[in-house]
């Protein structure tokens, strides 16, 4: 028997048209809701606002796709909230940089620390300045968090997967960092699961506006750029009702929209495998 996910994949792959309401319209709602929240990047106040809008119950499952930290001013408070509430988070590329900066034996990798600082880690480190012991505790906590989660019909990961590699052979760098090679896949990686990712801000895809979501072949991107001055939207998606909950860092606006209103299809152009012309010897791309 074909699953609803398979029907969804067939629909978007062969018809090229989005389904009427959501990618999983035939999955019935259950008393326990499943939430996935996009990259928070230290935006504590907006996260609190979003959680109030969501009003998750104690039986709800709340997942973060990683990148709780960096760029925003309140990374320590974001991590503290997630830990205290018992929510589940994945390791994103920013957590990975943090982990690599501080070895488990207490040594500091100067090279990795500089790389982390240059990619937004400076704001995270500043948020821990008055409580460095908590920094070490949170680093060790992140070491124990997963890089992916299988929710049966949904597969959560921060960035994506290497489409040329079997699932059991995926490496952390791809799960945390991959972009184009995953986004451009022509066939779903899973036949029976939708991959939900963060990492790449959705408005960086063609013809996608700030706050909109991106639907690729067998995957859904929900990082709407909470830290970015062009967007500011922090997004949560209810995987049972397929509704999108959003709050804006800059305007303080909040909204709830049906998935279909915010979803945009991504159809990558075919790559040119061979240069059609011979460039002059002095030309450098």
PDB file of C-alpha atoms in Angstrom, residues 202-203 205 207-213 230 264:
ATOM      1  CA  UNK A 202      14.349  30.406   1.864  1.00  0.00           C
ATOM      2  CA  UNK A 203      14.398  33.821   0.167  1.00  0.00           C
ATOM      3  CA  UNK A 205      15.963  30.584  -3.693  1.00  0.00           C
ATOM      4  CA  UNK A 207      11.230  33.784  -6.737  1.00  0.00           C
ATOM      5  CA  UNK A 208      10.792  33.147  -3.015  1.00  0.00           C
ATOM      6  CA  UNK A 209       9.833  36.053  -0.777  1.00  0.00           C
ATOM      7  CA  UNK A 210      10.914  36.522   2.862  1.00  0.00           C
ATOM      8  CA  UNK A 211       8.758  34.371   5.123  1.00  0.00           C
ATOM      9  CA  UNK A 212       7.835  31.826   2.465  1.00  0.00           C
ATOM     10  CA  UNK A 213       8.805  28.145   2.580  1.00  0.00           C
ATOM     11  CA  UNK A 230      15.677  41.379   4.940  1.00  0.00           C
ATOM     12  CA  UNK A 264       6.847  27.904  -3.100  1.00  0.00           C
TER      13      UNK A 264
END
